[in-house]
């Protein structure tokens, strides 16, 4: 029987670190696992990720009108959903039939938090589109790494200033997409991030969620997650 686990949280909450640690632990314990991230995980999905997360538009000019940061909210919602539709059809659905623990770094709750609460798109519209793209597939467990947006953005900003101080012109022109991705959403106001955080708090009342204080140490967080996963798989 497969188990489907999603990691959620705002920028700089440590989801990627924890999802990777969990994946490595599961493999080390002899189980089969798959580590995915959203948006992405398929060739179409990775191209959509580039459009969604690039601060610069196709011309590459930061100040041009093609700047992707001016994307319409509904377009954004549909792009995240189209990347998800590919991931569901090509990767998640086939693996749900296997004895695999599927770990996804972000899933549908990100869309509800960012496009619903953050962008203020009607929540029924967001949920309808999510249902179309997922055919109702939901995680068995959603792990929220919870951190106040003020604190988390400090972490992200220090990563970004490290990037800005890079002297190598090649790296400067082609920053790692994850950092660039954080940058497009990091450009949003603190109120945007507070709405996203509020959305997560509302959703985490569901019994299929585990909320962990993301300011704890990496090891402490990993151990809490592992305790919960053991209950699901043994
Ligand atoms: P990340 O890979 O660093 O988590 O970046 C993905 C960004 O995309 C992050 O800022 C959250 C955002 N996002 C949405 O706005 N909606 C979604 O449905 C997903 C999956 C991500």
PDB file of C-alpha atoms and ligand atoms in Angstrom:
ATOM      1  CA  UNK A   1       0.000   0.000   0.000  1.00  0.00           C
ATOM      2  CA  UNK A   2       1.328   3.439  -0.854  1.00  0.00           C
ATOM      3  CA  UNK A   3       1.499   6.400   1.498  1.00  0.00           C
ATOM      4  CA  UNK A   4       1.344   9.945   0.166  1.00  0.00           C
ATOM      5  CA  UNK A   5       2.987  12.675   2.289  1.00  0.00           C
ATOM      6  CA  UNK A   6       3.051  16.385   1.414  1.00  0.00           C
ATOM      7  CA  UNK A   7       5.311  19.019   2.970  1.00  0.00           C
ATOM      8  CA  UNK A   8       3.955  22.544   3.292  1.00  0.00           C
ATOM      9  CA  UNK A   9       5.060  25.911   4.657  1.00  0.00           C
ATOM     10  CA  UNK A  10       5.982  29.444   3.703  1.00  0.00           C
ATOM     11  CA  UNK A  11       9.253  30.631   2.193  1.00  0.00           C
ATOM     12  CA  UNK A  12      12.314  29.633   4.228  1.00  0.00           C
ATOM     13  CA  UNK A  13      10.455  27.110   6.416  1.00  0.00           C
ATOM     14  CA  UNK A  14      12.909  24.267   5.684  1.00  0.00           C
ATOM     15  CA  UNK A  15      10.515  21.976   3.736  1.00  0.00           C
ATOM     16  CA  UNK A  16      13.059  20.999   1.127  1.00  0.00           C
ATOM     17  CA  UNK A  17      15.666  20.034   3.740  1.00  0.00           C
ATOM     18  CA  UNK A  18      13.121  17.982   5.693  1.00  0.00           C
ATOM     19  CA  UNK A  19      11.562  16.257   2.687  1.00  0.00           C
ATOM     20  CA  UNK A  20      15.040  15.194   1.522  1.00  0.00           C
ATOM     21  CA  UNK A  21      15.992  13.949   5.019  1.00  0.00           C
ATOM     22  CA  UNK A  22      12.762  11.961   5.223  1.00  0.00           C
ATOM     23  CA  UNK A  23      13.345  10.446   1.780  1.00  0.00           C
ATOM     24  CA  UNK A  24      16.897   9.397   2.735  1.00  0.00           C
ATOM     25  CA  UNK A  25      15.673   7.897   6.032  1.00  0.00           C
ATOM     26  CA  UNK A  26      12.930   5.881   4.344  1.00  0.00           C
ATOM     27  CA  UNK A  27      15.388   4.471   1.803  1.00  0.00           C
ATOM     28  CA  UNK A  28      17.927   3.704   4.561  1.00  0.00           C
ATOM     29  CA  UNK A  29      15.203   1.795   6.460  1.00  0.00           C
ATOM     30  CA  UNK A  30      14.645  -0.368   3.370  1.00  0.00           C
ATOM     31  CA  UNK A  31      11.368   1.039   2.068  1.00  0.00           C
ATOM     32  CA  UNK A  32      10.686   2.280  -1.430  1.00  0.00           C
ATOM     33  CA  UNK A  33      10.173   6.024  -1.786  1.00  0.00           C
ATOM     34  CA  UNK A  34       9.805   8.791  -4.335  1.00  0.00           C
ATOM     35  CA  UNK A  35      10.771  12.430  -3.694  1.00  0.00           C
ATOM     36  CA  UNK A  36       8.858  14.998  -5.751  1.00  0.00           C
ATOM     37  CA  UNK A  37       8.475  18.759  -5.696  1.00  0.00           C
ATOM     38  CA  UNK A  38       5.869  21.169  -7.002  1.00  0.00           C
ATOM     39  CA  UNK A  39       5.702  22.844  -9.377  1.00  0.00           C
ATOM     40  CA  UNK A  40       7.805  20.405 -11.413  1.00  0.00           C
ATOM     41  CA  UNK A  41       8.739  16.728 -11.458  1.00  0.00           C
ATOM     42  CA  UNK A  42       7.939  16.196 -15.166  1.00  0.00           C
ATOM     43  CA  UNK A  43       9.491  17.812 -18.242  1.00  0.00           C
ATOM     44  CA  UNK A  44       6.423  19.981 -18.895  1.00  0.00           C
ATOM     45  CA  UNK A  45       6.148  20.710 -15.179  1.00  0.00           C
ATOM     46  CA  UNK A  46       9.762  21.923 -14.982  1.00  0.00           C
ATOM     47  CA  UNK A  47       9.176  24.281 -17.916  1.00  0.00           C
ATOM     48  CA  UNK A  48       6.057  25.632 -16.252  1.00  0.00           C
ATOM     49  CA  UNK A  49       8.083  26.037 -13.030  1.00  0.00           C
ATOM     50  CA  UNK A  50      10.543  28.235 -14.884  1.00  0.00           C
ATOM     51  CA  UNK A  51       7.736  30.506 -16.134  1.00  0.00           C
ATOM     52  CA  UNK A  52       6.091  30.642 -12.729  1.00  0.00           C
ATOM     53  CA  UNK A  53       9.147  31.302 -10.629  1.00  0.00           C
ATOM     54  CA  UNK A  54      11.340  33.448 -12.870  1.00  0.00           C
ATOM     55  CA  UNK A  55      11.569  37.009 -11.689  1.00  0.00           C
ATOM     56  CA  UNK A  56      12.611  37.965 -15.207  1.00  0.00           C
ATOM     57  CA  UNK A  57      10.383  37.411 -18.232  1.00  0.00           C
ATOM     58  CA  UNK A  58      11.375  35.785 -21.527  1.00  0.00           C
ATOM     59  CA  UNK A  59      13.499  38.795 -22.566  1.00  0.00           C
ATOM     60  CA  UNK A  60      15.634  38.360 -19.463  1.00  0.00           C
ATOM     61  CA  UNK A  61      15.332  42.070 -18.682  1.00  0.00           C
ATOM     62  CA  UNK A  62      14.364  42.656 -15.080  1.00  0.00           C
ATOM     63  CA  UNK A  63      12.682  45.986 -15.782  1.00  0.00           C
ATOM     64  CA  UNK A  64      10.867  44.963 -18.952  1.00  0.00           C
ATOM     65  CA  UNK A  65       7.084  44.697 -19.241  1.00  0.00           C
ATOM     66  CA  UNK A  66       7.457  40.984 -19.792  1.00  0.00           C
ATOM     67  CA  UNK A  67       8.513  40.632 -16.159  1.00  0.00           C
ATOM     68  CA  UNK A  68       6.787  37.465 -14.976  1.00  0.00           C
ATOM     69  CA  UNK A  69       6.049  39.104 -11.642  1.00  0.00           C
ATOM     70  CA  UNK A  70       3.161  40.945 -13.340  1.00  0.00           C
ATOM     71  CA  UNK A  71       1.400  37.643 -14.116  1.00  0.00           C
ATOM     72  CA  UNK A  72      -2.365  37.631 -13.698  1.00  0.00           C
ATOM     73  CA  UNK A  73      -3.464  35.663 -10.593  1.00  0.00           C
ATOM     74  CA  UNK A  74      -5.798  33.353 -12.499  1.00  0.00           C
ATOM     75  CA  UNK A  75      -3.050  32.587 -15.043  1.00  0.00           C
ATOM     76  CA  UNK A  76      -0.785  31.739 -12.112  1.00  0.00           C
ATOM     77  CA  UNK A  77      -3.417  29.411 -10.605  1.00  0.00           C
ATOM     78  CA  UNK A  78      -3.924  27.638 -13.935  1.00  0.00           C
ATOM     79  CA  UNK A  79      -0.183  27.245 -14.534  1.00  0.00           C
ATOM     80  CA  UNK A  80       0.403  25.690 -11.101  1.00  0.00           C
ATOM     81  CA  UNK A  81      -2.566  23.411 -11.823  1.00  0.00           C
ATOM     82  CA  UNK A  82      -1.332  22.395 -15.269  1.00  0.00           C
ATOM     83  CA  UNK A  83       2.072  21.431 -13.838  1.00  0.00           C
ATOM     84  CA  UNK A  84       0.212  19.422 -11.182  1.00  0.00           C
ATOM     85  CA  UNK A  85      -1.987  17.692 -13.747  1.00  0.00           C
ATOM     86  CA  UNK A  86       1.156  16.361 -15.495  1.00  0.00           C
ATOM     87  CA  UNK A  87       2.648  15.209 -12.195  1.00  0.00           C
ATOM     88  CA  UNK A  88      -0.572  13.458 -11.172  1.00  0.00           C
ATOM     89  CA  UNK A  89      -1.042  11.635 -14.479  1.00  0.00           C
ATOM     90  CA  UNK A  90       2.574  10.747 -15.213  1.00  0.00           C
ATOM     91  CA  UNK A  91       4.044  10.126 -11.762  1.00  0.00           C
ATOM     92  CA  UNK A  92       1.706  10.167  -8.763  1.00  0.00           C
ATOM     93  CA  UNK A  93      -1.184   8.032 -10.067  1.00  0.00           C
ATOM     94  CA  UNK A  94       1.032   5.178 -11.365  1.00  0.00           C
ATOM     95  CA  UNK A  95       2.992   5.133  -8.094  1.00  0.00           C
ATOM     96  CA  UNK A  96      -0.104   5.144  -5.898  1.00  0.00           C
ATOM     97  CA  UNK A  97      -0.633   1.581  -7.114  1.00  0.00           C
ATOM     98  CA  UNK A  98       2.793   0.513  -5.847  1.00  0.00           C
ATOM     99  CA  UNK A  99       4.216  -0.090  -2.373  1.00  0.00           C
ATOM    100  CA  UNK A 100       5.869   3.324  -2.288  1.00  0.00           C
ATOM    101  CA  UNK A 101       6.028   6.248   0.076  1.00  0.00           C
ATOM    102  CA  UNK A 102       5.489   9.310  -2.103  1.00  0.00           C
ATOM    103  CA  UNK A 103       6.889  12.542  -0.655  1.00  0.00           C
ATOM    104  CA  UNK A 104       5.928  15.800  -2.305  1.00  0.00           C
ATOM    105  CA  UNK A 105       7.584  19.119  -1.435  1.00  0.00           C
ATOM    106  CA  UNK A 106       4.411  21.249  -1.750  1.00  0.00           C
ATOM    107  CA  UNK A 107       1.050  20.098  -3.089  1.00  0.00           C
ATOM    108  CA  UNK A 108      -2.556  21.320  -3.177  1.00  0.00           C
ATOM    109  CA  UNK A 109      -2.405  23.196   0.130  1.00  0.00           C
ATOM    110  CA  UNK A 110       0.188  25.536  -1.431  1.00  0.00           C
ATOM    111  CA  UNK A 111      -2.378  26.516  -4.051  1.00  0.00           C
ATOM    112  CA  UNK A 112      -5.054  27.160  -1.440  1.00  0.00           C
ATOM    113  CA  UNK A 113      -2.605  29.145   0.717  1.00  0.00           C
ATOM    114  CA  UNK A 114      -0.849  31.178  -2.017  1.00  0.00           C
ATOM    115  CA  UNK A 115      -3.476  31.612  -4.745  1.00  0.00           C
ATOM    116  CA  UNK A 116      -6.534  31.419  -2.467  1.00  0.00           C
ATOM    117  CA  UNK A 117      -5.512  33.242   0.718  1.00  0.00           C
ATOM    118  CA  UNK A 118      -2.472  35.085  -0.714  1.00  0.00           C
ATOM    119  CA  UNK A 119      -3.867  36.271  -4.057  1.00  0.00           C
ATOM    120  CA  UNK A 120      -7.464  36.407  -2.798  1.00  0.00           C
ATOM    121  CA  UNK A 121      -8.873  34.167  -5.546  1.00  0.00           C
ATOM    122  CA  UNK A 122     -12.267  32.817  -4.469  1.00  0.00           C
ATOM    123  CA  UNK A 123     -11.613  29.628  -2.443  1.00  0.00           C
ATOM    124  CA  UNK A 124     -14.391  27.651  -4.209  1.00  0.00           C
ATOM    125  CA  UNK A 125     -12.808  28.487  -7.582  1.00  0.00           C
ATOM    126  CA  UNK A 126      -9.390  27.373  -6.300  1.00  0.00           C
ATOM    127  CA  UNK A 127     -10.812  24.113  -4.934  1.00  0.00           C
ATOM    128  CA  UNK A 128     -12.720  23.379  -8.148  1.00  0.00           C
ATOM    129  CA  UNK A 129      -9.586  23.805 -10.239  1.00  0.00           C
ATOM    130  CA  UNK A 130      -7.589  21.681  -7.778  1.00  0.00           C
ATOM    131  CA  UNK A 131     -10.189  18.913  -8.121  1.00  0.00           C
ATOM    132  CA  UNK A 132      -9.988  19.037 -11.912  1.00  0.00           C
ATOM    133  CA  UNK A 133      -6.174  18.766 -11.870  1.00  0.00           C
ATOM    134  CA  UNK A 134      -5.941  16.049  -9.187  1.00  0.00           C
ATOM    135  CA  UNK A 135      -9.129  14.000  -9.772  1.00  0.00           C
ATOM    136  CA  UNK A 136      -9.602  14.320  -6.020  1.00  0.00           C
ATOM    137  CA  UNK A 137      -6.261  12.712  -5.057  1.00  0.00           C
ATOM    138  CA  UNK A 138      -5.202  13.997  -1.629  1.00  0.00           C
ATOM    139  CA  UNK A 139      -2.197  13.304   0.617  1.00  0.00           C
ATOM    140  CA  UNK A 140      -2.630  10.859   3.538  1.00  0.00           C
ATOM    141  CA  UNK A 141      -0.552  13.224   5.647  1.00  0.00           C
ATOM    142  CA  UNK A 142       0.331  16.902   5.234  1.00  0.00           C
ATOM    143  CA  UNK A 143       3.258  18.164   7.318  1.00  0.00           C
ATOM    144  CA  UNK A 144       3.231  21.904   7.971  1.00  0.00           C
ATOM    145  CA  UNK A 145       6.552  23.481   8.937  1.00  0.00           C
ATOM    146  CA  UNK A 146       5.191  26.493  10.676  1.00  0.00           C
ATOM    147  CA  UNK A 147       7.181  29.705  11.071  1.00  0.00           C
ATOM    148  CA  UNK A 148       6.101  33.299  11.414  1.00  0.00           C
ATOM    149  CA  UNK A 149       6.596  35.033   8.012  1.00  0.00           C
ATOM    150  CA  UNK A 150       8.682  37.860   9.547  1.00  0.00           C
ATOM    151  CA  UNK A 151      11.275  35.358  10.802  1.00  0.00           C
ATOM    152  CA  UNK A 152      11.181  33.162   7.694  1.00  0.00           C
ATOM    153  CA  UNK A 153      11.671  36.064   5.289  1.00  0.00           C
ATOM    154  CA  UNK A 154      14.780  37.132   7.210  1.00  0.00           C
ATOM    155  CA  UNK A 155      16.246  33.688   6.388  1.00  0.00           C
ATOM    156  CA  UNK A 156      15.261  34.006   2.712  1.00  0.00           C
ATOM    157  CA  UNK A 157      16.653  37.558   2.480  1.00  0.00           C
ATOM    158  CA  UNK A 158      20.017  36.516   3.842  1.00  0.00           C
ATOM    159  CA  UNK A 159      20.158  33.700   1.221  1.00  0.00           C
ATOM    160  CA  UNK A 160      19.328  36.262  -1.474  1.00  0.00           C
ATOM    161  CA  UNK A 161      21.954  38.762  -0.353  1.00  0.00           C
ATOM    162  CA  UNK A 162      24.485  35.923  -0.506  1.00  0.00           C
ATOM    163  CA  UNK A 163      23.382  35.421  -4.110  1.00  0.00           C
ATOM    164  CA  UNK A 164      23.683  39.142  -4.863  1.00  0.00           C
ATOM    165  CA  UNK A 165      27.246  39.118  -3.526  1.00  0.00           C
ATOM    166  CA  UNK A 166      28.274  36.349  -5.941  1.00  0.00           C
ATOM    167  CA  UNK A 167      31.072  37.763  -8.088  1.00  0.00           C
ATOM    168  CA  UNK A 168      30.976  35.085 -10.824  1.00  0.00           C
ATOM    169  CA  UNK A 169      29.003  36.724 -13.697  1.00  0.00           C
ATOM    170  CA  UNK A 170      27.788  33.330 -15.006  1.00  0.00           C
ATOM    171  CA  UNK A 171      26.224  32.432 -11.655  1.00  0.00           C
ATOM    172  CA  UNK A 172      24.843  35.926 -11.337  1.00  0.00           C
ATOM    173  CA  UNK A 173      23.055  35.654 -14.682  1.00  0.00           C
ATOM    174  CA  UNK A 174      21.845  32.106 -13.988  1.00  0.00           C
ATOM    175  CA  UNK A 175      21.000  31.964 -10.311  1.00  0.00           C
ATOM    176  CA  UNK A 176      19.707  28.682  -8.933  1.00  0.00           C
ATOM    177  CA  UNK A 177      16.041  28.490  -9.819  1.00  0.00           C
ATOM    178  CA  UNK A 178      15.004  27.781  -6.240  1.00  0.00           C
ATOM    179  CA  UNK A 179      16.574  30.990  -5.018  1.00  0.00           C
ATOM    180  CA  UNK A 180      15.162  32.846  -8.003  1.00  0.00           C
ATOM    181  CA  UNK A 181      11.770  31.274  -7.240  1.00  0.00           C
ATOM    182  CA  UNK A 182      11.851  32.421  -3.670  1.00  0.00           C
ATOM    183  CA  UNK A 183      12.684  35.847  -5.049  1.00  0.00           C
ATOM    184  CA  UNK A 184       9.504  36.220  -7.132  1.00  0.00           C
ATOM    185  CA  UNK A 185       7.290  35.357  -4.184  1.00  0.00           C
ATOM    186  CA  UNK A 186       9.622  37.153  -1.797  1.00  0.00           C
ATOM    187  CA  UNK A 187       8.843  40.338  -3.745  1.00  0.00           C
ATOM    188  CA  UNK A 188       5.316  40.084  -2.344  1.00  0.00           C
ATOM    189  CA  UNK A 189       4.387  42.238   0.632  1.00  0.00           C
ATOM    190  CA  UNK A 190       4.638  40.950   4.182  1.00  0.00           C
ATOM    191  CA  UNK A 191       0.812  41.090   4.237  1.00  0.00           C
ATOM    192  CA  UNK A 192       0.725  38.603   1.353  1.00  0.00           C
ATOM    193  CA  UNK A 193       2.915  36.208   3.346  1.00  0.00           C
ATOM    194  CA  UNK A 194       0.805  36.744   6.457  1.00  0.00           C
ATOM    195  CA  UNK A 195      -2.342  35.787   4.496  1.00  0.00           C
ATOM    196  CA  UNK A 196      -0.554  32.646   3.215  1.00  0.00           C
ATOM    197  CA  UNK A 197       0.401  31.780   6.815  1.00  0.00           C
ATOM    198  CA  UNK A 198      -3.209  32.329   7.952  1.00  0.00           C
ATOM    199  CA  UNK A 199      -4.390  29.989   5.189  1.00  0.00           C
ATOM    200  CA  UNK A 200      -2.031  27.280   6.381  1.00  0.00           C
ATOM    201  CA  UNK A 201      -3.205  27.762   9.984  1.00  0.00           C
ATOM    202  CA  UNK A 202      -6.847  27.274   8.927  1.00  0.00           C
ATOM    203  CA  UNK A 203      -6.101  24.149   6.873  1.00  0.00           C
ATOM    204  CA  UNK A 204      -3.897  22.607   9.559  1.00  0.00           C
ATOM    205  CA  UNK A 205      -6.945  22.092  11.808  1.00  0.00           C
ATOM    206  CA  UNK A 206      -7.714  19.012   9.703  1.00  0.00           C
ATOM    207  CA  UNK A 207      -6.822  15.690  11.343  1.00  0.00           C
ATOM    208  CA  UNK A 208      -4.678  14.648   8.363  1.00  0.00           C
ATOM    209  CA  UNK A 209      -2.196  17.469   9.164  1.00  0.00           C
ATOM    210  CA  UNK A 210       0.849  17.474  11.448  1.00  0.00           C
ATOM    211  CA  UNK A 211       2.087  20.940  12.420  1.00  0.00           C
ATOM    212  CA  UNK A 212       5.699  21.343  13.545  1.00  0.00           C
ATOM    213  CA  UNK A 213       7.397  24.476  14.826  1.00  0.00           C
ATOM    214  CA  UNK A 214       9.957  25.146  12.090  1.00  0.00           C
ATOM    215  CA  UNK A 215      12.233  27.067  14.483  1.00  0.00           C
ATOM    216  CA  UNK A 216      13.190  23.768  16.173  1.00  0.00           C
ATOM    217  CA  UNK A 217      16.503  22.179  15.153  1.00  0.00           C
ATOM    218  CA  UNK A 218      16.747  20.190  11.913  1.00  0.00           C
ATOM    219  CA  UNK A 219      17.248  16.938  13.884  1.00  0.00           C
ATOM    220  CA  UNK A 220      14.354  17.587  16.257  1.00  0.00           C
ATOM    221  CA  UNK A 221      12.015  18.264  13.338  1.00  0.00           C
ATOM    222  CA  UNK A 222      13.196  15.191  11.462  1.00  0.00           C
ATOM    223  CA  UNK A 223      12.630  12.974  14.525  1.00  0.00           C
ATOM    224  CA  UNK A 224       9.081  14.276  15.002  1.00  0.00           C
ATOM    225  CA  UNK A 225       8.352  13.572  11.340  1.00  0.00           C
ATOM    226  CA  UNK A 226       9.897  10.115  11.484  1.00  0.00           C
ATOM    227  CA  UNK A 227       7.796   9.179  14.575  1.00  0.00           C
ATOM    228  CA  UNK A 228       4.655  10.067  12.644  1.00  0.00           C
ATOM    229  CA  UNK A 229       5.714   8.265   9.469  1.00  0.00           C
ATOM    230  CA  UNK A 230       6.481   5.091  11.413  1.00  0.00           C
ATOM    231  CA  UNK A 231       2.907   5.094  12.701  1.00  0.00           C
ATOM    232  CA  UNK A 232       1.667   5.266   9.104  1.00  0.00           C
ATOM    233  CA  UNK A 233       3.864   2.579   7.605  1.00  0.00           C
ATOM    234  CA  UNK A 234       4.217  -0.091  10.278  1.00  0.00           C
TER     235      UNK A 234
HETATM  236  P1  LIG B   1       9.742  26.507  -3.678  1.00  0.00           P
HETATM  237  O1  LIG B   1      10.084  25.450  -4.634  1.00  0.00           O
HETATM  238  O2  LIG B   1      10.888  27.303  -3.192  1.00  0.00           O
HETATM  239  O3  LIG B   1       8.845  26.064  -2.602  1.00  0.00           O
HETATM  240  O4  LIG B   1       8.969  27.603  -4.572  1.00  0.00           O
HETATM  241  C1  LIG B   1       7.737  27.408  -5.077  1.00  0.00           C
HETATM  242  C2  LIG B   1       7.009  28.724  -4.968  1.00  0.00           C
HETATM  243  O5  LIG B   1       5.759  28.583  -5.642  1.00  0.00           O
HETATM  244  C3  LIG B   1       6.699  29.118  -3.535  1.00  0.00           C
HETATM  245  O6  LIG B   1       6.905  30.492  -3.372  1.00  0.00           O
HETATM  246  C4  LIG B   1       5.221  28.831  -3.386  1.00  0.00           C
HETATM  247  C5  LIG B   1       4.695  28.934  -4.779  1.00  0.00           C
HETATM  248  N1  LIG B   1       3.561  28.045  -5.058  1.00  0.00           N
HETATM  249  C6  LIG B   1       2.310  28.605  -5.255  1.00  0.00           C
HETATM  250  O7  LIG B   1       2.158  29.828  -5.173  1.00  0.00           O
HETATM  251  N2  LIG B   1       1.258  27.781  -5.538  1.00  0.00           N
HETATM  252  C7  LIG B   1       1.391  26.419  -5.673  1.00  0.00           C
HETATM  253  O8  LIG B   1       0.410  25.709  -5.943  1.00  0.00           O
HETATM  254  C8  LIG B   1       2.708  25.861  -5.475  1.00  0.00           C
HETATM  255  C9  LIG B   1       2.900  24.377  -5.618  1.00  0.00           C
HETATM  256  C10 LIG B   1       3.751  26.701  -5.172  1.00  0.00           C
END
